[in-house]
């Protein structure tokens, strides 16, 4: 599997469309009890905000979010708090 291959696939094994992924993501959020109004990108921001405080090296965070240059360890800011 190439690192750029789709991670999420539908029941037939085809790459999942963005629209379908958004629907599935909202269902998962609702099932987790955090509501349906979260966006997928917010999980990335939460990860980048929380990981440095957990001792994850900045280079590993940059690699995990597929950023070519290491980022500042300062947390991402946005309209929401990290996912609980």
Coordinates of N, CA, C and O in Angstrom, one line a residue:
X1 N 0.8 -1.2 0.0 CA 0.0 0.0 0.0 C 0.9 1.2 0.0 O 1.8 1.4 0.8
X2 N 0.6 2.1 -0.9 CA 1.4 3.4 -1.0 C 0.8 4.3 0.1 O -0.4 4.3 0.4
X3 N 1.6 5.2 0.6 CA 1.2 6.1 1.7 C 0.1 7.1 1.2 O -0.5 7.7 2.0
X4 N -0.1 7.2 -0.1 CA -1.1 8.1 -0.7 C -2.4 7.4 -1.1 O -3.3 8.0 -1.6
X5 N -2.4 6.0 -0.9 CA -3.6 5.3 -1.2 C -4.7 5.7 -0.2 O -4.4 6.0 1.0
X6 N -6.0 5.6 -0.6 CA -7.1 6.0 0.3 C -7.1 5.1 1.5 O -6.9 3.8 1.3
X7 N -7.3 5.6 2.6 CA -7.4 4.8 3.9 C -8.8 4.3 4.0 O -9.0 3.1 4.4
X8 N -9.8 5.1 3.7 CA -11.2 4.7 3.9 C -11.8 4.3 2.6 O -11.7 4.9 1.6
X9 N -12.4 3.1 2.7 CA -13.1 2.5 1.5 C -14.5 2.2 1.9 O -14.8 1.9 3.0
X10 N -15.4 2.1 0.8 CA -16.7 1.8 1.0 C -16.8 0.3 1.2 O -15.8 -0.5 1.1
X11 N -18.1 -0.2 1.3 CA -18.3 -1.7 1.5 C -17.8 -2.5 0.3 O -17.5 -3.7 0.5
X12 N -17.8 -1.9 -0.9 CA -17.3 -2.6 -2.0 C -15.8 -2.5 -2.3 O -15.3 -3.1 -3.2
X13 N -15.1 -1.8 -1.4 CA -13.7 -1.7 -1.5 C -13.2 -0.5 -2.3 O -12.0 -0.3 -2.5
X14 N -14.1 0.3 -2.8 CA -13.8 1.5 -3.6 C -13.4 2.6 -2.6 O -13.9 2.7 -1.5
X15 N -12.5 3.5 -3.1 CA -12.2 4.7 -2.3 C -13.4 5.4 -1.9 O -14.3 5.6 -2.8
X16 N -13.6 5.9 -0.7 CA -14.8 6.6 -0.2 C -14.7 8.0 -0.7 O -13.6 8.7 -0.6
X17 N -15.8 8.5 -1.2 CA -15.8 9.9 -1.6 C -15.8 10.8 -0.4 O -16.1 10.4 0.7
X18 N -15.4 12.1 -0.6 CA -15.4 13.1 0.5 C -16.7 13.2 1.1 O -16.9 13.3 2.3
X19 N -17.8 13.2 0.3 CA -19.1 13.4 0.8 C -19.5 12.2 1.7 O -20.1 12.4 2.8
X20 N -19.2 11.0 1.2 CA -19.5 9.8 2.0 C -18.7 9.8 3.3 O -19.2 9.4 4.4
X21 N -17.5 10.2 3.2 CA -16.6 10.2 4.4 C -17.2 11.2 5.4 O -17.2 11.0 6.6
X22 N -17.7 12.4 4.9 CA -18.2 13.4 5.9 C -19.5 12.8 6.6 O -19.6 13.0 7.8
X23 N -20.3 12.1 5.8 CA -21.5 11.5 6.4 C -21.1 10.4 7.5 O -21.6 10.4 8.6
X24 N -20.1 9.6 7.1 CA -19.7 8.6 8.1 C -19.0 9.2 9.3 O -19.2 8.8 10.4
X25 N -18.2 10.3 9.1 CA -17.6 11.0 10.2 C -18.6 11.5 11.2 O -18.5 11.4 12.4
X26 N -19.6 12.2 10.6 CA -20.7 12.7 11.5 C -21.4 11.6 12.3 O -21.7 11.8 13.5
X27 N -21.6 10.5 11.7 CA -22.2 9.4 12.4 C -21.3 8.9 13.6 O -21.8 8.6 14.7
X28 N -20.0 8.8 13.3 CA -19.1 8.4 14.3 C -19.0 9.4 15.5 O -19.0 9.0 16.7
X29 N -19.0 10.7 15.1 CA -19.0 11.7 16.2 C -20.3 11.7 17.0 O -20.2 11.8 18.3
X30 N -21.4 11.5 16.4 CA -22.6 11.4 17.1 C -22.6 10.1 18.1 O -23.0 10.2 19.2
X31 N -22.1 9.0 17.5 CA -22.1 7.8 18.4 C -21.1 8.0 19.5 O -21.3 7.4 20.6
X32 N -20.1 8.8 19.3 CA -19.1 9.0 20.4 C -19.6 10.0 21.4 O -19.0 10.3 22.4
X33 N -20.7 10.6 21.1 CA -21.3 11.6 22.1 C -20.8 13.0 22.0 O -21.0 13.8 22.9
X34 N -20.1 13.3 20.9 CA -19.6 14.7 20.8 C -20.3 15.6 19.8 O -19.9 16.7 19.5
X35 N -21.5 15.1 19.3 CA -22.3 15.9 18.4 C -21.9 15.6 16.9 O -20.9 15.1 16.6
X36 N -22.8 16.1 16.1 CA -22.6 15.9 14.6 C -22.0 17.1 13.9 O -21.8 17.1 12.7
X37 N -21.7 18.2 14.6 CA -21.2 19.4 13.9 C -19.7 19.5 13.8 O -19.2 20.6 13.5
X38 N -19.0 18.5 14.1 CA -17.5 18.5 14.0 C -17.2 18.3 12.5 O -17.9 17.6 11.8
X39 N -16.0 18.8 12.1 CA -15.5 18.6 10.8 C -14.2 17.7 10.9 O -13.5 17.8 11.9
X40 N -13.9 17.0 9.9 CA -12.8 16.1 9.9 C -11.5 16.8 10.2 O -10.6 16.4 10.9
X41 N -11.3 18.0 9.6 CA -10.1 18.8 9.8 C -9.8 19.1 11.2 O -8.7 19.3 11.7
X42 N -10.9 19.2 12.0 CA -10.7 19.6 13.4 C -10.0 18.5 14.2 O -9.3 18.7 15.2
X43 N -10.1 17.2 13.8 CA -9.4 16.1 14.4 C -7.9 16.3 14.2 O -7.1 16.1 15.1
X44 N -7.5 16.8 13.0 CA -6.1 17.1 12.7 C -5.6 18.2 13.7 O -4.5 18.1 14.3
X45 N -6.3 19.2 13.8 CA -5.9 20.3 14.7 C -5.8 19.9 16.1 O -4.9 20.3 16.9
X46 N -6.8 19.1 16.5 CA -6.7 18.6 17.9 C -5.5 17.7 18.1 O -4.8 17.9 19.2
X47 N -5.2 16.8 17.2 CA -4.0 16.0 17.3 C -2.7 16.9 17.4 O -1.9 16.7 18.3
X48 N -2.6 17.9 16.5 CA -1.4 18.7 16.5 C -1.3 19.5 17.8 O -0.2 19.8 18.3
X49 N -2.5 19.9 18.4 CA -2.5 20.6 19.6 C -2.1 19.8 20.9 O -1.4 20.2 21.8
X50 N -2.6 18.5 20.9 CA -2.4 17.7 22.0 C -1.1 16.9 22.0 O -0.5 16.7 23.1
X51 N -0.6 16.5 20.9 CA 0.5 15.6 20.8 C 1.8 16.2 21.4 O 2.5 15.4 22.2
X52 N 2.1 17.4 21.2 CA 3.4 17.9 21.9 C 3.4 17.8 23.4 O 4.4 17.5 24.0
X53 N 2.2 18.1 24.0 CA 2.1 18.0 25.4 C 2.2 16.6 25.9 O 2.4 16.3 27.1
X54 N 2.0 15.6 25.0 CA 2.1 14.2 25.4 C 3.5 13.6 25.1 O 3.7 12.4 25.2
X55 N 4.4 14.5 24.7 CA 5.8 14.1 24.5 C 6.1 13.6 23.1 O 7.2 13.1 22.8
X56 N 5.2 13.8 22.1 CA 5.5 13.4 20.8 C 6.4 14.4 20.1 O 6.1 15.6 20.1
X57 N 7.5 13.9 19.6 CA 8.5 14.9 18.9 C 7.8 15.6 17.7 O 7.0 15.0 17.0
X58 N 8.2 16.9 17.6 CA 7.6 17.7 16.5 C 7.8 17.1 15.2 O 6.9 17.1 14.3
X59 N 8.9 16.5 14.9 CA 9.2 15.8 13.6 C 8.2 14.7 13.4 O 7.7 14.5 12.2
X60 N 7.8 13.9 14.4 CA 6.9 12.8 14.2 C 5.5 13.4 14.0 O 4.7 12.8 13.2
X61 N 5.1 14.5 14.6 CA 3.8 15.1 14.4 C 3.7 15.6 12.9 O 2.8 15.3 12.2
X62 N 4.8 16.3 12.5 CA 4.8 16.7 11.1 C 4.7 15.6 10.1 O 4.0 15.7 9.1
X63 N 5.3 14.5 10.4 CA 5.2 13.3 9.5 C 3.8 12.7 9.5 O 3.3 12.4 8.5
X64 N 3.2 12.7 10.7 CA 1.9 12.1 10.9 C 0.8 12.9 10.1 O -0.1 12.3 9.6
X65 N 1.0 14.2 10.1 CA 0.0 15.0 9.4 C 0.5 15.4 8.0 O -0.1 16.3 7.3
X66 N 1.6 14.7 7.5 CA 2.1 14.9 6.1 C 2.4 16.3 5.8 O 2.1 16.9 4.8
X67 N 3.2 16.9 6.7 CA 3.7 18.3 6.5 C 5.2 18.1 6.2 O 5.9 17.4 6.9
X68 N 5.7 18.8 5.2 CA 7.1 18.6 4.8 C 8.0 19.3 5.7 O 9.2 18.9 5.8
X69 N 7.6 20.3 6.4 CA 8.5 21.0 7.3 C 8.0 20.9 8.7 O 6.8 21.0 9.0
X70 N 8.9 20.7 9.7 CA 8.4 20.7 11.1 C 7.7 22.0 11.5 O 8.1 23.1 11.1
X71 N 6.7 21.9 12.3 CA 5.9 23.0 12.7 C 6.3 23.5 14.1 O 7.0 22.8 14.8
X72 N 5.9 24.6 14.5 CA 6.1 25.1 15.8 C 5.4 24.2 16.8 O 4.3 23.7 16.5
X73 N 5.9 24.0 18.0 CA 5.2 23.2 19.0 C 4.0 23.9 19.6 O 3.2 23.4 20.4
X74 N 3.8 25.2 19.2 CA 2.6 25.9 19.7 C 1.4 25.3 19.3 O 1.3 24.8 18.1
X75 N 0.3 25.2 20.1 CA -0.9 24.6 19.7 C -1.6 25.3 18.6 O -1.5 26.5 18.5
X76 N -2.4 24.6 17.8 CA -3.2 25.2 16.8 C -4.3 25.9 17.5 O -4.8 25.5 18.5
X77 N -4.7 27.0 16.9 CA -5.8 27.8 17.5 C -7.0 27.7 16.5 O -6.8 27.6 15.3
X78 N -8.1 27.7 17.1 CA -9.3 27.6 16.3 C -10.5 28.0 17.1 O -10.4 28.5 18.2
X79 N -11.7 27.6 16.6 CA -12.9 28.0 17.3 C -13.3 27.0 18.3 O -14.2 27.3 19.1
X80 N -12.7 25.9 18.4 CA -13.1 24.8 19.3 C -11.9 24.4 20.1 O -10.8 24.5 19.8
X81 N -12.3 23.7 21.2 CA -11.3 23.1 22.1 C -10.9 21.7 21.4 O -11.7 21.2 20.6
X82 N -9.8 21.1 21.8 CA -9.5 19.8 21.3 C -10.6 18.8 21.7 O -11.3 19.0 22.7
X83 N -10.8 17.8 20.9 CA -11.8 16.8 21.2 C -11.5 16.2 22.5 O -10.3 15.8 22.8
X84 N -12.5 16.1 23.4 CA -12.2 15.5 24.7 C -11.8 14.1 24.7 O -12.1 13.3 23.8

